[in-house]
């Protein structure tokens, strides 16, 4: 009976004390939601989205570049000298990093999943692995292009008070204080004399 099928399914799924099927189903659904897996798929979940495929392709190219530049050299290199990796893989890593930043920006503006602004866990983990290899393992660093303007603006702001007080000192008129003595009122004795003359 179709009207009783739901009750039948419910009684079968919750028949054991642990309700293992229900517990596993809830666990997988919560994991899927927490990992934002829908953000890696197309709208109709028929496969990986184009941006995810592009990212994973660049990710694989970056790892291949790392491995290719390390083959046969790790024996001769000191642990902190990976200049070949930094030099030869810089372009691939930069493209991967830029793509990841663009994906993050696009996802914040209007991601495929309505409630989350995060990328799916596969993309985030892949980028975390790459950044860790690039910065910690290979000790590669990309110089920040904004350092010169930041230093210039900071220096300008720090010297503003000095310029202000120096200019106010130089342009202010240094007047000597002239003491003006008040006119003294005549003494009471002279006023009495004047009054006696007129009386």
PDB file of C-alpha atoms in Angstrom:
ATOM      1  CA  UNK A   1       0.000   0.000   0.000  1.00  0.00           C
ATOM      2  CA  UNK A   2       1.584   3.293  -1.106  1.00  0.00           C
ATOM      3  CA  UNK A   3      -0.029   5.298   1.681  1.00  0.00           C
ATOM      4  CA  UNK A   4       1.677   3.112   4.261  1.00  0.00           C
ATOM      5  CA  UNK A   5       5.083   2.949   2.503  1.00  0.00           C
ATOM      6  CA  UNK A   6       6.489   5.874   4.511  1.00  0.00           C
ATOM      7  CA  UNK A   7       5.496   4.274   7.797  1.00  0.00           C
ATOM      8  CA  UNK A   8       6.952   0.980   6.604  1.00  0.00           C
ATOM      9  CA  UNK A   9      10.272   2.634   5.688  1.00  0.00           C
ATOM     10  CA  UNK A  10      10.333   4.486   8.979  1.00  0.00           C
ATOM     11  CA  UNK A  11       9.744   1.332  10.984  1.00  0.00           C
ATOM     12  CA  UNK A  12      12.487  -0.522   9.077  1.00  0.00           C
ATOM     13  CA  UNK A  13      15.033   2.318   9.418  1.00  0.00           C
ATOM     14  CA  UNK A  14      14.374   2.862  13.120  1.00  0.00           C
ATOM     15  CA  UNK A  15      13.900  -0.765  14.075  1.00  0.00           C
ATOM     16  CA  UNK A  16      17.293  -1.202  15.757  1.00  0.00           C
ATOM     17  CA  UNK A  17      18.229   0.528  18.991  1.00  0.00           C
ATOM     18  CA  UNK A  18      21.121   2.539  17.473  1.00  0.00           C
ATOM     19  CA  UNK A  19      19.184   3.525  14.352  1.00  0.00           C
ATOM     20  CA  UNK A  20      22.402   3.120  12.400  1.00  0.00           C
ATOM     21  CA  UNK A  21      20.940   3.895   8.979  1.00  0.00           C
ATOM     22  CA  UNK A  22      19.371   7.141  10.134  1.00  0.00           C
ATOM     23  CA  UNK A  23      22.528   8.141  12.016  1.00  0.00           C
ATOM     24  CA  UNK A  24      24.752   7.471   8.982  1.00  0.00           C
ATOM     25  CA  UNK A  25      22.373   9.314   6.677  1.00  0.00           C
ATOM     26  CA  UNK A  26      22.351  12.379   8.927  1.00  0.00           C
ATOM     27  CA  UNK A  27      26.149  12.238   9.288  1.00  0.00           C
ATOM     28  CA  UNK A  28      26.716  12.166   5.515  1.00  0.00           C
ATOM     29  CA  UNK A  29      24.187  14.946   4.910  1.00  0.00           C
ATOM     30  CA  UNK A  30      25.796  17.154   7.577  1.00  0.00           C
ATOM     31  CA  UNK A  31      29.276  16.436   6.188  1.00  0.00           C
ATOM     32  CA  UNK A  32      28.104  17.303   2.664  1.00  0.00           C
ATOM     33  CA  UNK A  33      26.664  20.611   3.890  1.00  0.00           C
ATOM     34  CA  UNK A  34      29.629  21.514   6.124  1.00  0.00           C
ATOM     35  CA  UNK A  35      32.125  20.782   3.337  1.00  0.00           C
ATOM     36  CA  UNK A  36      30.134  22.889   0.832  1.00  0.00           C
ATOM     37  CA  UNK A  37      30.399  20.084  -1.704  1.00  0.00           C
ATOM     38  CA  UNK A  38      27.618  21.614  -3.829  1.00  0.00           C
ATOM     39  CA  UNK A  39      29.952  24.521  -4.647  1.00  0.00           C
ATOM     40  CA  UNK A  40      32.234  22.172  -6.618  1.00  0.00           C
ATOM     41  CA  UNK A  41      29.394  20.880  -8.801  1.00  0.00           C
ATOM     42  CA  UNK A  42      27.290  22.280 -11.599  1.00  0.00           C
ATOM     43  CA  UNK A  43      23.832  23.572 -10.763  1.00  0.00           C
ATOM     44  CA  UNK A  44      22.174  20.281 -11.596  1.00  0.00           C
ATOM     45  CA  UNK A  45      24.947  18.230  -9.875  1.00  0.00           C
ATOM     46  CA  UNK A  46      25.850  16.384 -13.090  1.00  0.00           C
ATOM     47  CA  UNK A  47      29.572  16.846 -12.591  1.00  0.00           C
ATOM     48  CA  UNK A  48      32.313  19.227 -11.542  1.00  0.00           C
ATOM     49  CA  UNK A  49      31.824  22.864 -12.436  1.00  0.00           C
ATOM     50  CA  UNK A  50      34.108  24.427 -15.051  1.00  0.00           C
ATOM     51  CA  UNK A  51      35.852  26.621 -12.464  1.00  0.00           C
ATOM     52  CA  UNK A  52      36.546  23.600 -10.234  1.00  0.00           C
ATOM     53  CA  UNK A  53      37.984  21.623 -13.160  1.00  0.00           C
ATOM     54  CA  UNK A  54      40.168  24.584 -14.135  1.00  0.00           C
ATOM     55  CA  UNK A  55      41.406  24.961 -10.560  1.00  0.00           C
ATOM     56  CA  UNK A  56      42.179  21.236 -10.137  1.00  0.00           C
ATOM     57  CA  UNK A  57      44.018  21.245 -13.481  1.00  0.00           C
ATOM     58  CA  UNK A  58      46.229  24.152 -12.347  1.00  0.00           C
ATOM     59  CA  UNK A  59      46.693  22.474  -8.968  1.00  0.00           C
ATOM     60  CA  UNK A  60      47.972  19.293 -10.654  1.00  0.00           C
ATOM     61  CA  UNK A  61      50.283  21.370 -12.885  1.00  0.00           C
ATOM     62  CA  UNK A  62      51.709  23.104  -9.814  1.00  0.00           C
ATOM     63  CA  UNK A  63      52.404  19.820  -8.027  1.00  0.00           C
ATOM     64  CA  UNK A  64      53.958  18.395 -11.205  1.00  0.00           C
ATOM     65  CA  UNK A  65      56.176  21.463 -11.466  1.00  0.00           C
ATOM     66  CA  UNK A  66      57.262  21.069  -7.839  1.00  0.00           C
ATOM     67  CA  UNK A  67      58.113  17.397  -8.348  1.00  0.00           C
ATOM     68  CA  UNK A  68      59.872  17.986 -11.685  1.00  0.00           C
ATOM     69  CA  UNK A  69      62.160  20.660 -10.224  1.00  0.00           C
ATOM     70  CA  UNK A  70      62.993  18.541  -7.178  1.00  0.00           C
ATOM     71  CA  UNK A  71      63.948  15.333  -9.034  1.00  0.00           C
ATOM     72  CA  UNK A  72      67.620  14.540  -8.627  1.00  0.00           C
ATOM     73  CA  UNK A  73      68.303  17.766  -6.763  1.00  0.00           C
ATOM     74  CA  UNK A  74      67.098  17.036  -3.252  1.00  0.00           C
ATOM     75  CA  UNK A  75      70.310  15.174  -2.431  1.00  0.00           C
ATOM     76  CA  UNK A  76      72.465  18.172  -3.298  1.00  0.00           C
ATOM     77  CA  UNK A  77      70.226  20.921  -1.969  1.00  0.00           C
ATOM     78  CA  UNK A  78      70.169  22.087   1.582  1.00  0.00           C
ATOM     79  CA  UNK A  79      66.709  22.051   3.154  1.00  0.00           C
ATOM     80  CA  UNK A  80      66.331  25.821   2.776  1.00  0.00           C
ATOM     81  CA  UNK A  81      67.628  26.188  -0.806  1.00  0.00           C
ATOM     82  CA  UNK A  82      64.842  25.639  -3.328  1.00  0.00           C
ATOM     83  CA  UNK A  83      65.607  28.511  -5.681  1.00  0.00           C
ATOM     84  CA  UNK A  84      64.955  26.393  -8.799  1.00  0.00           C
ATOM     85  CA  UNK A  85      61.483  25.487  -7.589  1.00  0.00           C
ATOM     86  CA  UNK A  86      60.716  29.103  -6.716  1.00  0.00           C
ATOM     87  CA  UNK A  87      62.002  30.397 -10.026  1.00  0.00           C
ATOM     88  CA  UNK A  88      60.544  27.768 -12.376  1.00  0.00           C
ATOM     89  CA  UNK A  89      57.163  27.304 -10.683  1.00  0.00           C
ATOM     90  CA  UNK A  90      56.456  30.938  -9.865  1.00  0.00           C
ATOM     91  CA  UNK A  91      54.210  31.499 -12.889  1.00  0.00           C
ATOM     92  CA  UNK A  92      52.115  28.358 -12.287  1.00  0.00           C
ATOM     93  CA  UNK A  93      51.731  29.098  -8.589  1.00  0.00           C
ATOM     94  CA  UNK A  94      50.757  32.717  -9.269  1.00  0.00           C
ATOM     95  CA  UNK A  95      48.074  31.622 -11.740  1.00  0.00           C
ATOM     96  CA  UNK A  96      46.714  29.107  -9.238  1.00  0.00           C
ATOM     97  CA  UNK A  97      46.667  31.679  -6.434  1.00  0.00           C
ATOM     98  CA  UNK A  98      44.959  34.291  -8.632  1.00  0.00           C
ATOM     99  CA  UNK A  99      42.335  31.787  -9.758  1.00  0.00           C
ATOM    100  CA  UNK A 100      41.635  30.805  -6.149  1.00  0.00           C
ATOM    101  CA  UNK A 101      41.230  34.462  -5.127  1.00  0.00           C
ATOM    102  CA  UNK A 102      38.871  35.052  -8.066  1.00  0.00           C
ATOM    103  CA  UNK A 103      36.820  31.983  -7.132  1.00  0.00           C
ATOM    104  CA  UNK A 104      36.547  33.231  -3.558  1.00  0.00           C
ATOM    105  CA  UNK A 105      35.460  36.674  -4.739  1.00  0.00           C
ATOM    106  CA  UNK A 106      32.867  35.246  -7.133  1.00  0.00           C
ATOM    107  CA  UNK A 107      31.532  32.877  -4.482  1.00  0.00           C
ATOM    108  CA  UNK A 108      31.051  35.711  -1.964  1.00  0.00           C
ATOM    109  CA  UNK A 109      29.090  37.736  -4.505  1.00  0.00           C
ATOM    110  CA  UNK A 110      26.739  34.892  -5.333  1.00  0.00           C
ATOM    111  CA  UNK A 111      27.775  31.348  -4.721  1.00  0.00           C
ATOM    112  CA  UNK A 112      25.935  28.346  -6.065  1.00  0.00           C
ATOM    113  CA  UNK A 113      24.832  27.281  -2.594  1.00  0.00           C
ATOM    114  CA  UNK A 114      22.486  29.896  -1.234  1.00  0.00           C
ATOM    115  CA  UNK A 115      23.581  29.770   2.415  1.00  0.00           C
ATOM    116  CA  UNK A 116      27.369  29.612   2.219  1.00  0.00           C
ATOM    117  CA  UNK A 117      30.082  31.914   0.942  1.00  0.00           C
ATOM    118  CA  UNK A 118      32.834  29.284   1.145  1.00  0.00           C
ATOM    119  CA  UNK A 119      34.375  27.231  -1.619  1.00  0.00           C
ATOM    120  CA  UNK A 120      34.074  23.487  -1.463  1.00  0.00           C
ATOM    121  CA  UNK A 121      36.487  21.661   0.817  1.00  0.00           C
ATOM    122  CA  UNK A 122      38.426  20.034  -2.040  1.00  0.00           C
ATOM    123  CA  UNK A 123      39.409  23.402  -3.519  1.00  0.00           C
ATOM    124  CA  UNK A 124      40.246  24.930  -0.124  1.00  0.00           C
ATOM    125  CA  UNK A 125      42.351  21.936   0.949  1.00  0.00           C
ATOM    126  CA  UNK A 126      44.206  21.884  -2.360  1.00  0.00           C
ATOM    127  CA  UNK A 127      45.067  25.586  -2.032  1.00  0.00           C
ATOM    128  CA  UNK A 128      46.121  25.161   1.604  1.00  0.00           C
ATOM    129  CA  UNK A 129      48.460  22.314   0.628  1.00  0.00           C
ATOM    130  CA  UNK A 130      49.975  24.359  -2.206  1.00  0.00           C
ATOM    131  CA  UNK A 131      50.481  27.454  -0.078  1.00  0.00           C
ATOM    132  CA  UNK A 132      52.064  25.425   2.696  1.00  0.00           C
ATOM    133  CA  UNK A 133      54.489  23.799   0.251  1.00  0.00           C
ATOM    134  CA  UNK A 134      55.280  27.123  -1.397  1.00  0.00           C
ATOM    135  CA  UNK A 135      55.865  29.180   1.738  1.00  0.00           C
ATOM    136  CA  UNK A 136      56.992  26.734   4.433  1.00  0.00           C
ATOM    137  CA  UNK A 137      58.619  23.832   2.629  1.00  0.00           C
ATOM    138  CA  UNK A 138      60.225  25.661  -0.298  1.00  0.00           C
ATOM    139  CA  UNK A 139      60.471  29.026   1.508  1.00  0.00           C
ATOM    140  CA  UNK A 140      59.435  30.900  -1.617  1.00  0.00           C
ATOM    141  CA  UNK A 141      58.119  34.382  -1.124  1.00  0.00           C
ATOM    142  CA  UNK A 142      56.587  36.777  -3.603  1.00  0.00           C
ATOM    143  CA  UNK A 143      57.614  40.383  -2.904  1.00  0.00           C
ATOM    144  CA  UNK A 144      54.640  42.577  -2.152  1.00  0.00           C
ATOM    145  CA  UNK A 145      54.248  45.347  -4.734  1.00  0.00           C
ATOM    146  CA  UNK A 146      52.554  47.666  -2.247  1.00  0.00           C
ATOM    147  CA  UNK A 147      55.484  48.031   0.170  1.00  0.00           C
ATOM    148  CA  UNK A 148      56.991  51.184  -1.399  1.00  0.00           C
ATOM    149  CA  UNK A 149      53.737  53.207  -1.398  1.00  0.00           C
ATOM    150  CA  UNK A 150      52.928  52.062   2.148  1.00  0.00           C
ATOM    151  CA  UNK A 151      56.358  53.143   3.431  1.00  0.00           C
ATOM    152  CA  UNK A 152      56.087  56.479   1.620  1.00  0.00           C
ATOM    153  CA  UNK A 153      52.635  57.269   3.011  1.00  0.00           C
ATOM    154  CA  UNK A 154      53.642  56.172   6.523  1.00  0.00           C
ATOM    155  CA  UNK A 155      56.748  58.361   6.459  1.00  0.00           C
ATOM    156  CA  UNK A 156      54.720  61.328   5.226  1.00  0.00           C
ATOM    157  CA  UNK A 157      52.178  60.914   8.030  1.00  0.00           C
ATOM    158  CA  UNK A 158      54.912  60.552  10.668  1.00  0.00           C
ATOM    159  CA  UNK A 159      56.642  63.773   9.573  1.00  0.00           C
ATOM    160  CA  UNK A 160      53.453  65.868   9.403  1.00  0.00           C
ATOM    161  CA  UNK A 161      53.534  66.954  13.071  1.00  0.00           C
ATOM    162  CA  UNK A 162      57.204  67.966  12.796  1.00  0.00           C
ATOM    163  CA  UNK A 163      56.525  70.035   9.668  1.00  0.00           C
ATOM    164  CA  UNK A 164      53.470  71.626  11.270  1.00  0.00           C
ATOM    165  CA  UNK A 165      55.238  72.746  14.445  1.00  0.00           C
ATOM    166  CA  UNK A 166      58.348  73.887  12.602  1.00  0.00           C
ATOM    167  CA  UNK A 167      56.362  75.972  10.122  1.00  0.00           C
ATOM    168  CA  UNK A 168      54.199  77.473  12.865  1.00  0.00           C
ATOM    169  CA  UNK A 169      57.355  78.433  14.781  1.00  0.00           C
ATOM    170  CA  UNK A 170      59.031  80.033  11.751  1.00  0.00           C
ATOM    171  CA  UNK A 171      55.974  81.948  10.551  1.00  0.00           C
ATOM    172  CA  UNK A 172      54.749  83.228  13.873  1.00  0.00           C
ATOM    173  CA  UNK A 173      55.753  86.751  14.859  1.00  0.00           C
ATOM    174  CA  UNK A 174      57.943  86.771  17.873  1.00  0.00           C
ATOM    175  CA  UNK A 175      56.737  89.850  19.745  1.00  0.00           C
ATOM    176  CA  UNK A 176      58.452  91.038  22.820  1.00  0.00           C
ATOM    177  CA  UNK A 177      56.174  91.564  25.705  1.00  0.00           C
ATOM    178  CA  UNK A 178      55.873  95.211  26.597  1.00  0.00           C
ATOM    179  CA  UNK A 179      54.663  95.881  30.067  1.00  0.00           C
ATOM    180  CA  UNK A 180      52.119  98.668  30.145  1.00  0.00           C
ATOM    181  CA  UNK A 181      52.077 100.423  33.439  1.00  0.00           C
ATOM    182  CA  UNK A 182      48.600 101.467  34.508  1.00  0.00           C
ATOM    183  CA  UNK A 183      47.984 105.095  35.370  1.00  0.00           C
ATOM    184  CA  UNK A 184      47.894 105.446  39.093  1.00  0.00           C
ATOM    185  CA  UNK A 185      45.115 107.219  40.811  1.00  0.00           C
ATOM    186  CA  UNK A 186      46.244 110.183  42.825  1.00  0.00           C
ATOM    187  CA  UNK A 187      46.656 109.621  46.474  1.00  0.00           C
ATOM    188  CA  UNK A 188      43.908 110.422  48.922  1.00  0.00           C
ATOM    189  CA  UNK A 189      45.922 113.241  50.523  1.00  0.00           C
ATOM    190  CA  UNK A 190      46.042 115.234  47.275  1.00  0.00           C
ATOM    191  CA  UNK A 191      42.299 114.747  46.814  1.00  0.00           C
ATOM    192  CA  UNK A 192      41.686 116.150  50.304  1.00  0.00           C
ATOM    193  CA  UNK A 193      43.804 119.198  49.457  1.00  0.00           C
ATOM    194  CA  UNK A 194      41.826 119.802  46.300  1.00  0.00           C
ATOM    195  CA  UNK A 195      38.563 119.561  48.212  1.00  0.00           C
ATOM    196  CA  UNK A 196      39.795 122.019  50.859  1.00  0.00           C
ATOM    197  CA  UNK A 197      40.684 124.586  48.186  1.00  0.00           C
ATOM    198  CA  UNK A 198      37.192 124.531  46.764  1.00  0.00           C
ATOM    199  CA  UNK A 199      35.391 124.643  50.135  1.00  0.00           C
TER     200      UNK A 199
END
